[in-house]
Amino acid sequence: MTTQLRSPVGKPLTLAFIGCGNMGSSILSGLLDATRTQEGKIGHFIVSTKTASSASRLQQQYAADLFRVDIAHDSNLLAIREADIVLLACKPFLAKGILSAPGIAEALVGKLVISIMAGMTVGDIRGCIGGGDGEAGRVRIVRAMPNVAARVRRSMTIVEVPDGVGIGEEELEIVKWVFGVIGTVKILTPDLFDVGTMLVGAGMGVMTVPVEGLLDGCVVEGLRRGEALEMAAKMLEGMAALLREGKHPAVLRESISSPRGCTIQGVMTVERAGVRATFADAVIDGTRHLRGEK
């Protein structure tokens, strides 16, 4: 049996951010930008930060939007009570202290909770909530993992909705909308969520290493780093567009590798260093870390 969101049909909902670091603020920025000129499903935002300094920084950052964003520190219970949807954007190691605090379990009952805490399963989150009379079991929890490109509305977000958690179609559409306005959304089964997290969330960080290597090489050969970065960014945009068309990386590589050309020379240098296997291992190691296996 599913429970509908409590706000009347057609009335914009309130979304509370519990924690708002780099990822949380990227999502908030994207949502504010997306709803600045047209009404969306969410019309009001509440942000509860861990420290007063974080709240002050965010108040300055979102000064133009404070008429629809309430920002305060150490206000988790109030934020959850006032919200229709709760976005858990805190660090995973802080979750137990936040979710087990007095009144939180009761306040979460009937709410839609979206977690972007890497490595924490729905079961882990329910365990943190605790509460009496089965409150944790009456909280509807969805896991999602966007990336920091949410800030420019280019995120790739994966969403996990386990069976038997009472998520209705209306609520799933809300989740898709939240992350759809800041990029692209893909639904994954629970067994694939960790590897998806490693790819779309951590993968961006991993890929900065080869990009920086390309820039270093350009600087050695005389290009200014800023110019090299500008060109590299456009090159990556073009490559991404070709990959989105379904072109396999190997086919793309072969299509631009001429006999005795510079491309094949560069490819051979990279292959001799075992870079392909290193990146595969990075995904495997990161995924196992999320599962608690490493």
PDB file of C-alpha atoms in Angstrom:
ATOM      1  CA  MET A   1       0.000   0.000   0.000  1.00  0.00           C
ATOM      2  CA  THR A   2       1.366   3.423  -0.913  1.00  0.00           C
ATOM      3  CA  THR A   3       0.764   6.784   0.693  1.00  0.00           C
ATOM      4  CA  GLN A   4       0.393   9.921  -1.394  1.00  0.00           C
ATOM      5  CA  LEU A   5       2.350  13.077  -0.678  1.00  0.00           C
ATOM      6  CA  ARG A   6       0.410  15.237   1.739  1.00  0.00           C
ATOM      7  CA  SER A   7       0.413  18.499  -0.228  1.00  0.00           C
ATOM      8  CA  PRO A   8      -2.783  19.149  -2.206  1.00  0.00           C
ATOM      9  CA  VAL A   9      -2.735  18.278  -5.887  1.00  0.00           C
ATOM     10  CA  GLY A  10      -1.231  21.111  -7.899  1.00  0.00           C
ATOM     11  CA  LYS A  11       0.382  22.811  -4.911  1.00  0.00           C
ATOM     12  CA  PRO A  12       4.191  23.037  -5.099  1.00  0.00           C
ATOM     13  CA  LEU A  13       5.938  20.824  -2.573  1.00  0.00           C
ATOM     14  CA  THR A  14       8.593  21.661   0.010  1.00  0.00           C
ATOM     15  CA  LEU A  15      11.968  19.938  -0.199  1.00  0.00           C
ATOM     16  CA  ALA A  16      14.303  19.869   2.802  1.00  0.00           C
ATOM     17  CA  PHE A  17      18.052  19.378   2.434  1.00  0.00           C
ATOM     18  CA  ILE A  18      19.654  17.712   5.435  1.00  0.00           C
ATOM     19  CA  GLY A  19      23.225  18.728   4.778  1.00  0.00           C
ATOM     20  CA  CYS A  20      24.210  20.851   1.813  1.00  0.00           C
ATOM     21  CA  GLY A  21      27.850  20.398   0.881  1.00  0.00           C
ATOM     22  CA  ASN A  22      29.264  20.307  -2.634  1.00  0.00           C
ATOM     23  CA  MET A  23      26.764  17.781  -3.978  1.00  0.00           C
ATOM     24  CA  GLY A  24      23.785  19.185  -2.102  1.00  0.00           C
ATOM     25  CA  SER A  25      24.491  22.744  -3.198  1.00  0.00           C
ATOM     26  CA  SER A  26      24.977  21.561  -6.789  1.00  0.00           C
ATOM     27  CA  ILE A  27      21.506  20.003  -6.707  1.00  0.00           C
ATOM     28  CA  LEU A  28      19.973  23.056  -5.026  1.00  0.00           C
ATOM     29  CA  SER A  29      21.591  25.392  -7.564  1.00  0.00           C
ATOM     30  CA  GLY A  30      20.275  23.310 -10.440  1.00  0.00           C
ATOM     31  CA  LEU A  31      16.752  23.160  -9.012  1.00  0.00           C
ATOM     32  CA  LEU A  32      16.665  26.888  -8.318  1.00  0.00           C
ATOM     33  CA  ASP A  33      17.890  27.641 -11.815  1.00  0.00           C
ATOM     34  CA  ALA A  34      15.357  25.265 -13.365  1.00  0.00           C
ATOM     35  CA  THR A  35      12.426  26.782 -11.463  1.00  0.00           C
ATOM     36  CA  ARG A  36      13.446  30.428 -11.685  1.00  0.00           C
ATOM     37  CA  THR A  37      11.378  31.202 -14.785  1.00  0.00           C
ATOM     38  CA  GLN A  38       8.714  28.515 -14.593  1.00  0.00           C
ATOM     39  CA  GLU A  39       6.844  26.795 -11.796  1.00  0.00           C
ATOM     40  CA  GLY A  40       7.962  23.278 -10.959  1.00  0.00           C
ATOM     41  CA  LYS A  41       6.746  20.502  -8.714  1.00  0.00           C
ATOM     42  CA  ILE A  42       8.791  21.950  -5.837  1.00  0.00           C
ATOM     43  CA  GLY A  43       8.260  25.564  -4.856  1.00  0.00           C
ATOM     44  CA  HIS A  44       9.963  25.907  -1.481  1.00  0.00           C
ATOM     45  CA  PHE A  45      13.313  24.708  -0.160  1.00  0.00           C
ATOM     46  CA  ILE A  46      14.629  24.322   3.385  1.00  0.00           C
ATOM     47  CA  VAL A  47      18.319  23.776   4.100  1.00  0.00           C
ATOM     48  CA  SER A  48      19.678  22.561   7.431  1.00  0.00           C
ATOM     49  CA  THR A  49      23.462  22.636   7.725  1.00  0.00           C
ATOM     50  CA  LYS A  50      25.785  21.223  10.362  1.00  0.00           C
ATOM     51  CA  THR A  51      27.508  24.512  11.172  1.00  0.00           C
ATOM     52  CA  ALA A  52      26.608  28.186  11.367  1.00  0.00           C
ATOM     53  CA  SER A  53      29.446  29.051   9.002  1.00  0.00           C
ATOM     54  CA  SER A  54      28.009  26.760   6.320  1.00  0.00           C
ATOM     55  CA  ALA A  55      24.580  28.327   6.734  1.00  0.00           C
ATOM     56  CA  SER A  56      26.066  31.814   6.437  1.00  0.00           C
ATOM     57  CA  ARG A  57      27.995  30.854   3.308  1.00  0.00           C
ATOM     58  CA  LEU A  58      24.882  29.409   1.666  1.00  0.00           C
ATOM     59  CA  GLN A  59      22.804  32.456   2.615  1.00  0.00           C
ATOM     60  CA  GLN A  60      25.300  34.610   0.755  1.00  0.00           C
ATOM     61  CA  GLN A  61      25.460  32.209  -2.184  1.00  0.00           C
ATOM     62  CA  TYR A  62      21.675  32.089  -2.558  1.00  0.00           C
ATOM     63  CA  ALA A  63      20.914  35.667  -1.522  1.00  0.00           C
ATOM     64  CA  ALA A  64      18.764  36.231  -4.613  1.00  0.00           C
ATOM     65  CA  ASP A  65      16.568  33.226  -3.776  1.00  0.00           C
ATOM     66  CA  LEU A  66      16.055  33.601  -0.030  1.00  0.00           C
ATOM     67  CA  PHE A  67      12.362  34.352  -0.603  1.00  0.00           C
ATOM     68  CA  ARG A  68      11.941  30.658  -1.423  1.00  0.00           C
ATOM     69  CA  VAL A  69      14.902  29.097   0.398  1.00  0.00           C
ATOM     70  CA  ASP A  70      15.126  28.946   4.199  1.00  0.00           C
ATOM     71  CA  ILE A  71      18.657  28.246   5.439  1.00  0.00           C
ATOM     72  CA  ALA A  72      19.671  27.551   9.039  1.00  0.00           C
ATOM     73  CA  HIS A  73      22.138  25.385  10.922  1.00  0.00           C
ATOM     74  CA  ASP A  74      21.326  22.529  13.281  1.00  0.00           C
ATOM     75  CA  SER A  75      17.631  22.637  12.344  1.00  0.00           C
ATOM     76  CA  ASN A  76      17.135  19.094  11.094  1.00  0.00           C
ATOM     77  CA  LEU A  77      13.969  18.325  13.044  1.00  0.00           C
ATOM     78  CA  LEU A  78      12.211  21.550  12.069  1.00  0.00           C
ATOM     79  CA  ALA A  79      13.232  21.147   8.427  1.00  0.00           C
ATOM     80  CA  ILE A  80      11.916  17.577   8.280  1.00  0.00           C
ATOM     81  CA  ARG A  81       8.643  18.514   9.963  1.00  0.00           C
ATOM     82  CA  GLU A  82       8.016  21.315   7.471  1.00  0.00           C
ATOM     83  CA  ALA A  83       8.955  19.312   4.371  1.00  0.00           C
ATOM     84  CA  ASP A  84       7.041  17.023   2.049  1.00  0.00           C
ATOM     85  CA  ILE A  85      10.268  15.523   0.717  1.00  0.00           C
ATOM     86  CA  VAL A  86      13.539  15.081   2.606  1.00  0.00           C
ATOM     87  CA  LEU A  87      16.868  14.917   0.774  1.00  0.00           C
ATOM     88  CA  LEU A  88      19.592  13.312   2.878  1.00  0.00           C
ATOM     89  CA  ALA A  89      22.715  15.035   1.574  1.00  0.00           C
ATOM     90  CA  CYS A  90      24.901  14.755   4.661  1.00  0.00           C
ATOM     91  CA  LYS A  91      28.105  12.754   4.944  1.00  0.00           C
ATOM     92  CA  PRO A  92      27.342   9.056   5.539  1.00  0.00           C
ATOM     93  CA  PHE A  93      29.262   8.992   8.827  1.00  0.00           C
ATOM     94  CA  LEU A  94      26.941  11.703  10.177  1.00  0.00           C
ATOM     95  CA  ALA A  95      23.741   9.836   9.300  1.00  0.00           C
ATOM     96  CA  LYS A  96      23.406   7.852  12.528  1.00  0.00           C
ATOM     97  CA  GLY A  97      23.650  10.912  14.733  1.00  0.00           C
ATOM     98  CA  ILE A  98      21.197  12.893  12.619  1.00  0.00           C
ATOM     99  CA  LEU A  99      18.575  10.214  12.015  1.00  0.00           C
ATOM    100  CA  SER A 100      18.561   8.777  15.543  1.00  0.00           C
ATOM    101  CA  ALA A 101      18.076  12.176  17.202  1.00  0.00           C
ATOM    102  CA  PRO A 102      14.897  12.607  19.286  1.00  0.00           C
ATOM    103  CA  GLY A 103      11.793  13.290  17.207  1.00  0.00           C
ATOM    104  CA  ILE A 104      13.359  12.529  13.821  1.00  0.00           C
ATOM    105  CA  ALA A 105      11.804   9.069  13.389  1.00  0.00           C
ATOM    106  CA  GLU A 106       8.320  10.395  14.097  1.00  0.00           C
ATOM    107  CA  ALA A 107       8.833  13.421  11.833  1.00  0.00           C
ATOM    108  CA  LEU A 108       9.889  11.206   8.918  1.00  0.00           C
ATOM    109  CA  VAL A 109       6.774   9.024   9.000  1.00  0.00           C
ATOM    110  CA  GLY A 110       4.788   9.510   5.810  1.00  0.00           C
ATOM    111  CA  LYS A 111       7.555  11.519   4.143  1.00  0.00           C
ATOM    112  CA  LEU A 112       9.373  10.673   0.949  1.00  0.00           C
ATOM    113  CA  VAL A 113      13.083  10.434   1.745  1.00  0.00           C
ATOM    114  CA  ILE A 114      15.707  10.640  -1.004  1.00  0.00           C
ATOM    115  CA  SER A 115      19.217   9.653   0.019  1.00  0.00           C
ATOM    116  CA  ILE A 116      22.329  10.645  -1.921  1.00  0.00           C
ATOM    117  CA  MET A 117      24.629   9.209   0.753  1.00  0.00           C
ATOM    118  CA  ALA A 118      27.082   6.946  -1.050  1.00  0.00           C
ATOM    119  CA  GLY A 119      27.449   3.424   0.299  1.00  0.00           C
ATOM    120  CA  MET A 120      24.378   3.510   2.560  1.00  0.00           C
ATOM    121  CA  THR A 121      21.631   1.063   1.643  1.00  0.00           C
ATOM    122  CA  VAL A 122      17.961   1.534   2.426  1.00  0.00           C
ATOM    123  CA  GLY A 123      18.426  -0.988   5.244  1.00  0.00           C
ATOM    124  CA  ASP A 124      21.336   1.023   6.651  1.00  0.00           C
ATOM    125  CA  ILE A 125      19.224   4.178   6.649  1.00  0.00           C
ATOM    126  CA  ARG A 126      16.300   2.450   8.345  1.00  0.00           C
ATOM    127  CA  GLY A 127      18.715   1.149  10.963  1.00  0.00           C
ATOM    128  CA  CYS A 128      19.884   4.704  11.642  1.00  0.00           C
ATOM    129  CA  ILE A 129      16.321   5.987  11.977  1.00  0.00           C
ATOM    130  CA  GLY A 130      15.254   3.418  14.551  1.00  0.00           C
ATOM    131  CA  GLY A 131      12.271   4.751  16.470  1.00  0.00           C
ATOM    132  CA  GLY A 132       9.436   3.002  18.200  1.00  0.00           C
ATOM    133  CA  ASP A 133       6.321   1.306  16.844  1.00  0.00           C
ATOM    134  CA  GLY A 134       7.993   0.651  13.509  1.00  0.00           C
ATOM    135  CA  GLU A 135       8.466   4.293  12.452  1.00  0.00           C
ATOM    136  CA  ALA A 136      11.463   3.395  10.283  1.00  0.00           C
ATOM    137  CA  GLY A 137       9.364   0.889   8.364  1.00  0.00           C
ATOM    138  CA  ARG A 138       6.830   3.593   7.519  1.00  0.00           C
ATOM    139  CA  VAL A 139       9.387   5.890   5.906  1.00  0.00           C
ATOM    140  CA  ARG A 140       9.552   5.650   2.121  1.00  0.00           C
ATOM    141  CA  ILE A 141      13.194   5.766   1.048  1.00  0.00           C
ATOM    142  CA  VAL A 142      14.678   6.125  -2.423  1.00  0.00           C
ATOM    143  CA  ARG A 143      18.410   6.125  -3.144  1.00  0.00           C
ATOM    144  CA  ALA A 144      19.844   8.390  -5.827  1.00  0.00           C
ATOM    145  CA  MET A 145      23.324   9.349  -6.962  1.00  0.00           C
ATOM    146  CA  PRO A 146      23.798  12.467  -9.078  1.00  0.00           C
ATOM    147  CA  ASN A 147      27.113  14.153  -9.781  1.00  0.00           C
ATOM    148  CA  VAL A 148      28.395  17.690  -9.343  1.00  0.00           C
ATOM    149  CA  ALA A 149      27.430  18.580 -12.921  1.00  0.00           C
ATOM    150  CA  ALA A 150      23.978  19.102 -11.376  1.00  0.00           C
ATOM    151  CA  ARG A 151      25.155  22.668 -10.801  1.00  0.00           C
ATOM    152  CA  VAL A 152      25.084  23.261 -14.571  1.00  0.00           C
ATOM    153  CA  ARG A 153      22.082  20.933 -15.104  1.00  0.00           C
ATOM    154  CA  ARG A 154      24.189  18.263 -16.823  1.00  0.00           C
ATOM    155  CA  SER A 155      24.168  15.568 -14.128  1.00  0.00           C
ATOM    156  CA  MET A 156      23.845  11.858 -14.830  1.00  0.00           C
ATOM    157  CA  THR A 157      21.755  10.583 -11.924  1.00  0.00           C
ATOM    158  CA  ILE A 158      20.997   6.970 -11.093  1.00  0.00           C
ATOM    159  CA  VAL A 159      17.960   6.105  -8.979  1.00  0.00           C
ATOM    160  CA  GLU A 160      17.283   2.912  -7.039  1.00  0.00           C
ATOM    161  CA  VAL A 161      13.755   2.058  -5.955  1.00  0.00           C
ATOM    162  CA  PRO A 162      13.729  -1.304  -4.132  1.00  0.00           C
ATOM    163  CA  ASP A 163      10.606  -3.440  -4.273  1.00  0.00           C
ATOM    164  CA  GLY A 164       8.249  -3.356  -1.331  1.00  0.00           C
ATOM    165  CA  VAL A 165       9.041   0.132  -0.012  1.00  0.00           C
ATOM    166  CA  GLY A 166       5.645   1.663  -0.773  1.00  0.00           C
ATOM    167  CA  ILE A 167       6.784   4.111  -3.437  1.00  0.00           C
ATOM    168  CA  GLY A 168       3.846   5.176  -5.581  1.00  0.00           C
ATOM    169  CA  GLU A 169       3.907   6.351  -9.176  1.00  0.00           C
ATOM    170  CA  GLU A 170       3.326   9.941  -8.080  1.00  0.00           C
ATOM    171  CA  GLU A 171       6.352   9.863  -5.795  1.00  0.00           C
ATOM    172  CA  LEU A 172       8.560   8.164  -8.371  1.00  0.00           C
ATOM    173  CA  GLU A 173       7.612  10.883 -10.840  1.00  0.00           C
ATOM    174  CA  ILE A 174       8.619  13.491  -8.249  1.00  0.00           C
ATOM    175  CA  VAL A 175      12.031  11.825  -7.866  1.00  0.00           C
ATOM    176  CA  LYS A 176      12.477  11.692 -11.638  1.00  0.00           C
ATOM    177  CA  TRP A 177      11.480  15.341 -11.904  1.00  0.00           C
ATOM    178  CA  VAL A 178      13.900  16.484  -9.173  1.00  0.00           C
ATOM    179  CA  PHE A 179      16.851  14.900 -10.916  1.00  0.00           C
ATOM    180  CA  GLY A 180      15.481  15.303 -14.436  1.00  0.00           C
ATOM    181  CA  VAL A 181      15.623  19.100 -14.249  1.00  0.00           C
ATOM    182  CA  ILE A 182      19.324  18.902 -13.386  1.00  0.00           C
ATOM    183  CA  GLY A 183      20.277  16.349 -16.030  1.00  0.00           C
ATOM    184  CA  THR A 184      19.505  12.788 -17.079  1.00  0.00           C
ATOM    185  CA  VAL A 185      17.980  10.048 -14.913  1.00  0.00           C
ATOM    186  CA  LYS A 186      18.423   6.289 -15.158  1.00  0.00           C
ATOM    187  CA  ILE A 187      16.712   3.699 -12.939  1.00  0.00           C
ATOM    188  CA  LEU A 188      18.952   0.856 -11.723  1.00  0.00           C
ATOM    189  CA  THR A 189      18.220  -2.271  -9.721  1.00  0.00           C
ATOM    190  CA  PRO A 190      19.685  -2.412  -6.183  1.00  0.00           C
ATOM    191  CA  ASP A 191      22.415  -4.899  -7.148  1.00  0.00           C
ATOM    192  CA  LEU A 192      23.821  -2.462  -9.740  1.00  0.00           C
ATOM    193  CA  PHE A 193      23.488   0.733  -7.729  1.00  0.00           C
ATOM    194  CA  ASP A 194      26.996   0.672  -6.231  1.00  0.00           C
ATOM    195  CA  VAL A 195      28.788   0.224  -9.547  1.00  0.00           C
ATOM    196  CA  GLY A 196      26.518   2.904 -11.014  1.00  0.00           C
ATOM    197  CA  THR A 197      27.482   5.201  -8.143  1.00  0.00           C
ATOM    198  CA  MET A 198      31.147   4.601  -8.846  1.00  0.00           C
ATOM    199  CA  LEU A 199      30.679   5.375 -12.538  1.00  0.00           C
ATOM    200  CA  VAL A 200      28.486   8.480 -12.462  1.00  0.00           C
ATOM    201  CA  GLY A 201      29.480   9.882  -9.075  1.00  0.00           C
ATOM    202  CA  ALA A 202      33.127   9.025  -8.495  1.00  0.00           C
ATOM    203  CA  GLY A 203      33.939   8.517 -12.168  1.00  0.00           C
ATOM    204  CA  MET A 204      34.111  12.244 -12.762  1.00  0.00           C
ATOM    205  CA  GLY A 205      36.811  12.550 -10.117  1.00  0.00           C
ATOM    206  CA  VAL A 206      38.726   9.588 -11.517  1.00  0.00           C
ATOM    207  CA  MET A 207      38.615  11.016 -15.027  1.00  0.00           C
ATOM    208  CA  THR A 208      40.220  14.268 -13.913  1.00  0.00           C
ATOM    209  CA  VAL A 209      43.520  12.374 -13.613  1.00  0.00           C
ATOM    210  CA  PRO A 210      43.987  11.607 -17.346  1.00  0.00           C
ATOM    211  CA  VAL A 211      42.629  15.042 -18.253  1.00  0.00           C
ATOM    212  CA  GLU A 212      45.235  16.678 -16.046  1.00  0.00           C
ATOM    213  CA  GLY A 213      47.889  14.484 -17.647  1.00  0.00           C
ATOM    214  CA  LEU A 214      46.857  15.741 -21.086  1.00  0.00           C
ATOM    215  CA  LEU A 215      47.107  19.316 -19.845  1.00  0.00           C
ATOM    216  CA  ASP A 216      50.565  18.718 -18.381  1.00  0.00           C
ATOM    217  CA  GLY A 217      51.752  17.338 -21.700  1.00  0.00           C
ATOM    218  CA  CYS A 218      50.377  20.364 -23.523  1.00  0.00           C
ATOM    219  CA  VAL A 219      52.164  22.732 -21.140  1.00  0.00           C
ATOM    220  CA  VAL A 220      55.448  20.880 -21.667  1.00  0.00           C
ATOM    221  CA  GLU A 221      54.999  21.347 -25.407  1.00  0.00           C
ATOM    222  CA  GLY A 222      54.281  25.060 -25.124  1.00  0.00           C
ATOM    223  CA  LEU A 223      50.523  25.569 -24.713  1.00  0.00           C
ATOM    224  CA  ARG A 224      49.256  27.738 -21.885  1.00  0.00           C
ATOM    225  CA  ARG A 225      47.312  25.652 -19.381  1.00  0.00           C
ATOM    226  CA  GLY A 226      44.181  27.795 -19.699  1.00  0.00           C
ATOM    227  CA  GLU A 227      44.149  27.419 -23.471  1.00  0.00           C
ATOM    228  CA  ALA A 228      44.772  23.686 -23.195  1.00  0.00           C
ATOM    229  CA  LEU A 229      41.933  23.339 -20.690  1.00  0.00           C
ATOM    230  CA  GLU A 230      39.530  25.202 -22.979  1.00  0.00           C
ATOM    231  CA  MET A 231      40.402  22.957 -25.915  1.00  0.00           C
ATOM    232  CA  ALA A 232      40.339  19.779 -23.815  1.00  0.00           C
ATOM    233  CA  ALA A 233      36.874  20.607 -22.482  1.00  0.00           C
ATOM    234  CA  LYS A 234      35.511  21.052 -26.004  1.00  0.00           C
ATOM    235  CA  MET A 235      37.238  17.853 -27.131  1.00  0.00           C
ATOM    236  CA  LEU A 236      35.557  15.961 -24.280  1.00  0.00           C
ATOM    237  CA  GLU A 237      32.177  17.475 -25.162  1.00  0.00           C
ATOM    238  CA  GLY A 238      32.578  16.255 -28.723  1.00  0.00           C
ATOM    239  CA  MET A 239      33.665  12.787 -27.623  1.00  0.00           C
ATOM    240  CA  ALA A 240      30.693  12.584 -25.259  1.00  0.00           C
ATOM    241  CA  ALA A 241      28.329  13.508 -28.093  1.00  0.00           C
ATOM    242  CA  LEU A 242      29.736  10.709 -30.260  1.00  0.00           C
ATOM    243  CA  LEU A 243      29.486   8.196 -27.410  1.00  0.00           C
ATOM    244  CA  ARG A 244      25.853   9.198 -26.825  1.00  0.00           C
ATOM    245  CA  GLU A 245      25.162   8.259 -30.444  1.00  0.00           C
ATOM    246  CA  GLY A 246      26.197   4.724 -29.532  1.00  0.00           C
ATOM    247  CA  LYS A 247      29.661   4.764 -31.064  1.00  0.00           C
ATOM    248  CA  HIS A 248      31.867   2.234 -29.251  1.00  0.00           C
ATOM    249  CA  PRO A 249      35.106   3.738 -27.859  1.00  0.00           C
ATOM    250  CA  ALA A 250      37.197   1.226 -29.819  1.00  0.00           C
ATOM    251  CA  VAL A 251      35.442   2.144 -33.068  1.00  0.00           C
ATOM    252  CA  LEU A 252      35.977   5.840 -32.363  1.00  0.00           C
ATOM    253  CA  ARG A 253      39.642   5.232 -31.573  1.00  0.00           C
ATOM    254  CA  GLU A 254      40.210   3.214 -34.750  1.00  0.00           C
ATOM    255  CA  SER A 255      38.461   5.812 -36.889  1.00  0.00           C
ATOM    256  CA  ILE A 256      41.020   8.477 -35.965  1.00  0.00           C
ATOM    257  CA  SER A 257      44.149   6.289 -35.768  1.00  0.00           C
ATOM    258  CA  SER A 258      45.977   6.723 -39.075  1.00  0.00           C
ATOM    259  CA  PRO A 259      49.031   4.610 -39.993  1.00  0.00           C
ATOM    260  CA  ARG A 260      52.175   6.185 -38.517  1.00  0.00           C
ATOM    261  CA  GLY A 261      49.984   8.965 -37.097  1.00  0.00           C
ATOM    262  CA  CYS A 262      50.204  10.786 -33.794  1.00  0.00           C
ATOM    263  CA  THR A 263      46.968   9.231 -32.485  1.00  0.00           C
ATOM    264  CA  ILE A 264      48.220   5.650 -32.651  1.00  0.00           C
ATOM    265  CA  GLN A 265      51.538   6.749 -31.160  1.00  0.00           C
ATOM    266  CA  GLY A 266      49.713   8.252 -28.195  1.00  0.00           C
ATOM    267  CA  VAL A 267      47.419   5.232 -27.854  1.00  0.00           C
ATOM    268  CA  MET A 268      50.391   2.844 -27.813  1.00  0.00           C
ATOM    269  CA  THR A 269      52.081   4.880 -25.079  1.00  0.00           C
ATOM    270  CA  VAL A 270      48.963   4.704 -22.933  1.00  0.00           C
ATOM    271  CA  GLU A 271      48.436   0.983 -23.585  1.00  0.00           C
ATOM    272  CA  ARG A 272      52.040   0.111 -22.695  1.00  0.00           C
ATOM    273  CA  ALA A 273      51.448   1.746 -19.304  1.00  0.00           C
ATOM    274  CA  GLY A 274      48.483  -0.550 -18.605  1.00  0.00           C
ATOM    275  CA  VAL A 275      46.116   2.369 -18.193  1.00  0.00           C
ATOM    276  CA  ARG A 276      43.039   0.487 -19.425  1.00  0.00           C
ATOM    277  CA  ALA A 277      43.327  -2.127 -16.658  1.00  0.00           C
ATOM    278  CA  THR A 278      44.098   0.572 -14.089  1.00  0.00           C
ATOM    279  CA  PHE A 279      40.840   2.369 -14.819  1.00  0.00           C
ATOM    280  CA  ALA A 280      38.917  -0.907 -14.757  1.00  0.00           C
ATOM    281  CA  ASP A 281      40.476  -1.647 -11.363  1.00  0.00           C
ATOM    282  CA  ALA A 282      39.499   1.832 -10.160  1.00  0.00           C
ATOM    283  CA  VAL A 283      35.834   1.059 -10.862  1.00  0.00           C
ATOM    284  CA  ILE A 284      36.074  -2.401  -9.289  1.00  0.00           C
ATOM    285  CA  ASP A 285      37.917  -1.172  -6.187  1.00  0.00           C
ATOM    286  CA  GLY A 286      35.556   1.759  -5.689  1.00  0.00           C
ATOM    287  CA  THR A 287      32.493  -0.457  -6.064  1.00  0.00           C
ATOM    288  CA  ARG A 288      33.827  -2.979  -3.560  1.00  0.00           C
ATOM    289  CA  HIS A 289      34.608  -0.156  -1.153  1.00  0.00           C
ATOM    290  CA  LEU A 290      30.981   0.996  -1.362  1.00  0.00           C
ATOM    291  CA  ARG A 291      29.854  -2.556  -0.611  1.00  0.00           C
ATOM    292  CA  GLY A 292      32.147  -2.732   2.402  1.00  0.00           C
ATOM    293  CA  GLU A 293      34.244  -5.461   0.791  1.00  0.00           C
ATOM    294  CA  LYS A 294      37.510  -3.512   0.619  1.00  0.00           C
TER     295      LYS A 294
END
